[in-house]
Coordinates of C-alpha atoms in Angstrom, one line a residue:
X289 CA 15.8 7.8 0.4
X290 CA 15.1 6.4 -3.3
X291 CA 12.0 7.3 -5.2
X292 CA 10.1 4.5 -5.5
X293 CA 9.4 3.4 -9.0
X294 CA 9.8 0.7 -11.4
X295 CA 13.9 0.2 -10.2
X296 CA 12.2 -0.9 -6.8
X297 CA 13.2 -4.5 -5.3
X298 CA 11.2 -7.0 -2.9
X299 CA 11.6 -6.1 0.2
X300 CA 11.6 -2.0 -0.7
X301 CA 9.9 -0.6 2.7
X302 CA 7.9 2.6 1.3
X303 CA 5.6 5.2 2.7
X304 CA 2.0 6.2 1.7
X305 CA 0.3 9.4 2.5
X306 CA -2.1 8.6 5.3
X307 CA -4.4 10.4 7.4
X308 CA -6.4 9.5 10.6
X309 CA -10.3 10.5 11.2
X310 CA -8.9 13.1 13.7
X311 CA -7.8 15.0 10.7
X312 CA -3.8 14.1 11.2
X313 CA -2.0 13.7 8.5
X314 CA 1.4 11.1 8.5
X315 CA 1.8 7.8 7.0
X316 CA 2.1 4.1 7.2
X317 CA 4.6 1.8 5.8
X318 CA 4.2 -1.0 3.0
X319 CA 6.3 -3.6 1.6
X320 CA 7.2 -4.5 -1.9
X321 CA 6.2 -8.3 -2.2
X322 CA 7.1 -9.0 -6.0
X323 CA 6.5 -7.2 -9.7
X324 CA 4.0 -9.6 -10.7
X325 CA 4.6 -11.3 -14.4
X326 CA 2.2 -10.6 -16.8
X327 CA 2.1 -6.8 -16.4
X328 CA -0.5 -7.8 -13.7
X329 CA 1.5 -4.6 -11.4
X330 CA 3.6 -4.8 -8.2
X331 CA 2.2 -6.8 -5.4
X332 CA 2.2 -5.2 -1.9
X333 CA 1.6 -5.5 1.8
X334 CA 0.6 -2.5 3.8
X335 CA 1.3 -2.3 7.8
X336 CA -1.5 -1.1 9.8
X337 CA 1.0 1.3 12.5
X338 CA 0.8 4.7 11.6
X339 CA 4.0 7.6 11.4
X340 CA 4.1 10.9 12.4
X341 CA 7.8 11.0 12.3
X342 CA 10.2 9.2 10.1
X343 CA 11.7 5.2 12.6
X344 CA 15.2 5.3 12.6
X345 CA 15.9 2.0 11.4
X346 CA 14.3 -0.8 9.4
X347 CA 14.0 -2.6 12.8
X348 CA 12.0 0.3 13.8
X349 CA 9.3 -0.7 11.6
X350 CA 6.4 -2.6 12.5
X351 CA 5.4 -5.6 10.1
X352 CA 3.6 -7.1 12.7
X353 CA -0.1 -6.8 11.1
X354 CA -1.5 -6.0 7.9
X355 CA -3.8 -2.7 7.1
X356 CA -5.8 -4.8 4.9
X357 CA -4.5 -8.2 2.1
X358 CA -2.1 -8.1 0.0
X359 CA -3.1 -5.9 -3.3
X360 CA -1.6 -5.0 -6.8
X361 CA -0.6 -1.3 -7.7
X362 CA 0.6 0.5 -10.5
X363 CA 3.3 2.5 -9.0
X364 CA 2.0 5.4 -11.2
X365 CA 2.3 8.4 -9.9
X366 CA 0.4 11.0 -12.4
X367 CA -1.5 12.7 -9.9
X368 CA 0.2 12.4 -6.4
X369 CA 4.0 13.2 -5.9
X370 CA 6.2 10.1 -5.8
X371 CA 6.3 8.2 -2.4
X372 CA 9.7 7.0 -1.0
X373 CA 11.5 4.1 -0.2
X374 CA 12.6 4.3 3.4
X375 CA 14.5 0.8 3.9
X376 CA 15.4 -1.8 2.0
X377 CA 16.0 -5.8 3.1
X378 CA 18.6 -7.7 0.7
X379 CA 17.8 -10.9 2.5
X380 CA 13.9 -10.7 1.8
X381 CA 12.0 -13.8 0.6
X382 CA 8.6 -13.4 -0.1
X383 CA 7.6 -16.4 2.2
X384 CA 8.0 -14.1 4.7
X385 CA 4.6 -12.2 3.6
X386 CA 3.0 -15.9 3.3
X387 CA 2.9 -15.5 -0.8
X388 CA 1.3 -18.5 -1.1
X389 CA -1.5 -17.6 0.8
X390 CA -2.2 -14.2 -1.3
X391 CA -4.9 -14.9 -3.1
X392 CA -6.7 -12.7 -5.9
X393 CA -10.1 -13.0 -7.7
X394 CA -10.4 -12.7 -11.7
X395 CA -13.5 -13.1 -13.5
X396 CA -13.5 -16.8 -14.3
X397 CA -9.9 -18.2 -12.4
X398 CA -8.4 -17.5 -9.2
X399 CA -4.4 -16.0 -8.5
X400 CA -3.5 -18.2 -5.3
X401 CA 0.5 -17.5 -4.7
X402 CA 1.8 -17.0 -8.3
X403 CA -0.4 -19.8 -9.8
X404 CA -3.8 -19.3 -11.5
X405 CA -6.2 -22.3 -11.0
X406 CA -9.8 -22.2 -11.6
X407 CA -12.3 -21.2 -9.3
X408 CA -13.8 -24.6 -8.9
X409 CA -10.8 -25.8 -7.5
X410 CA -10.7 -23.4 -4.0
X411 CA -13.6 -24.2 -1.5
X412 CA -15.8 -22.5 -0.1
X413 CA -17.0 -19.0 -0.4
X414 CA -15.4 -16.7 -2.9
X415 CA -16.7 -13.1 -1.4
X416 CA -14.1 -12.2 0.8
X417 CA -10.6 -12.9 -1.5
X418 CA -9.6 -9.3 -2.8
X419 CA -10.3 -8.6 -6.8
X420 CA -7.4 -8.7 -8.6
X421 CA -7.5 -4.6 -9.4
X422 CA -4.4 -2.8 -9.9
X423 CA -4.3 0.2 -7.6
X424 CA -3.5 3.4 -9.0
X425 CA -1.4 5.5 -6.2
X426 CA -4.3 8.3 -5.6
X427 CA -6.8 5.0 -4.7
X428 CA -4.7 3.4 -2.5
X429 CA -4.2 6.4 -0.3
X430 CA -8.5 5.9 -0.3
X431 CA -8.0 2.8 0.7
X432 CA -5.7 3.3 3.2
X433 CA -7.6 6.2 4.8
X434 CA -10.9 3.6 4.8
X435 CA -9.2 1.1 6.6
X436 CA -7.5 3.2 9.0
X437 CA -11.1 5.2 9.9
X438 CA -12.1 1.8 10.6
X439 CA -14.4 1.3 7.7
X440 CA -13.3 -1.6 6.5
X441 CA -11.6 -4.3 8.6
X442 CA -8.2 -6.5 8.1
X443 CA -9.6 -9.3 6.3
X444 CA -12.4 -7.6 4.2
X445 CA -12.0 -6.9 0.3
X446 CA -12.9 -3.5 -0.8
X447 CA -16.5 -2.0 -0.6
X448 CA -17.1 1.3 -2.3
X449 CA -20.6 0.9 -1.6
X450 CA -19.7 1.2 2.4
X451 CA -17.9 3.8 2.4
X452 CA -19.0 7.5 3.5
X453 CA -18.8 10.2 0.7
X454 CA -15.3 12.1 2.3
X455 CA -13.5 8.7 1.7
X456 CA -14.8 8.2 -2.0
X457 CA -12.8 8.4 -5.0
X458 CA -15.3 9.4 -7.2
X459 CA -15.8 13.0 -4.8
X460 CA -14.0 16.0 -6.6
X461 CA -13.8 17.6 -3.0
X462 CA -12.4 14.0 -1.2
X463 CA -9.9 13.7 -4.1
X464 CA -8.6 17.7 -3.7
X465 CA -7.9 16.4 0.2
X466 CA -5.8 13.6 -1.1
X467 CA -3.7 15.2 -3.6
X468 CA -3.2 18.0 -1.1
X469 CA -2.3 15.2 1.8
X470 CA 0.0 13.5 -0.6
X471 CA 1.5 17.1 -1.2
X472 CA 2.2 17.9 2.5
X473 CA 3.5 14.2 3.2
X474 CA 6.3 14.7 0.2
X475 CA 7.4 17.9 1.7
X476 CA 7.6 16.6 4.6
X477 CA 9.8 13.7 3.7
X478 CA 12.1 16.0 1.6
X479 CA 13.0 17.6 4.5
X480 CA 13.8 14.1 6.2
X481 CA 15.4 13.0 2.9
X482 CA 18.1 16.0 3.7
X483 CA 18.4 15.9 7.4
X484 CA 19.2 12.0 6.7
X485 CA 21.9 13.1 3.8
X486 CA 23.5 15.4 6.0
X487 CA 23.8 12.9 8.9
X488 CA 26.2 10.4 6.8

């Protein structure tokens, strides 16, 4: 199991650091979709199914539904240790995460499958495409932990305004859960990383 980092390739499955509102720690499983020109960060697809123990196989995964859309993220990892990549898919095309369909919100355009166009030019109400924000890795385990405690549904854009203090970035005592979730998670998956090793 590779680090993930900036060597990573469309189609990279990788974990993140998740925990349930029971309190359970484990993880769920997202998708590299494409580094996006312009510096703009890697665009990725999170899976809603949750892990307790490490699928077998790439098959083993389940891409059938997203956590929440599409988003950007640094792939950063100054204050959580680096995430892994578990599988990866040489015969990946990104039409198999609908890329034309991911859509992102800047101030005065819109990102709509790799194109900007203006916002003039999409119909229709603009409130639920996601902002185009570049997730550092801390936030997205947030984010991950909203939508899993049901907070935030499939189809909704982030709300910090609806969320409940323990799953706020901006907490000193939420944050110290994080880091220490994203702690346990990695040693966890050295352990895995070995017992895989030692297997081939």
């Amino acid at each position: 199991m590779k680090m993930l980092g900036k060597n990573a390739r469309p189609g990279d499955l990788f974990y993140i650091p998740a925990c349930r509102e029971t309190d359970q720690q484990g993880f769920v499983i997202a998708r590299l979709i494409e580094n996006v020109p312009g510096n703009l960060g890697y665009l990725v697809e999170v899976f809603e199914n949750f892990y307790v123990t490490l699928p077998s196989s790439r098959e083993d995964v389940d891409i059938r539904n997203r956590l929440f859309k599409p988003v950007l993220c640094s792939f950063r990892f100054s204050e959580v240790p680096k995430w892994r990549v578990l599988f990866s898919d040489p015969d990946y095309d990104r039409t198999q995460s609908g890329y034309d369909a991911i859509k992102f919100l800047f101030h005065s355009s819109l990102w709509v499958g790799g194109k900007e166009i203006a916002k003039s030019q999409l119909g229709g109400s603009l409130s639920r495409i996601e902002e185009a924000v570049c997730w550092r890795t801390l936030h997205l385990i947030f984010r991950v932990n909203a939508h899993l405690a049901g907070v935030l549904g499939a189809d909704e854009p982030y709300d910090h305004d609806r969320l409940p203090s323990d799953l706020r970035e901006d907490n000193p005592a939420a944050i110290a859960r994080v880091i220490s979730l994203a702690q346990a998670m990695d040693e966890k998956f050295k352990v895995w990383a070995a017992e895989t090793k030692k297997k081939r």
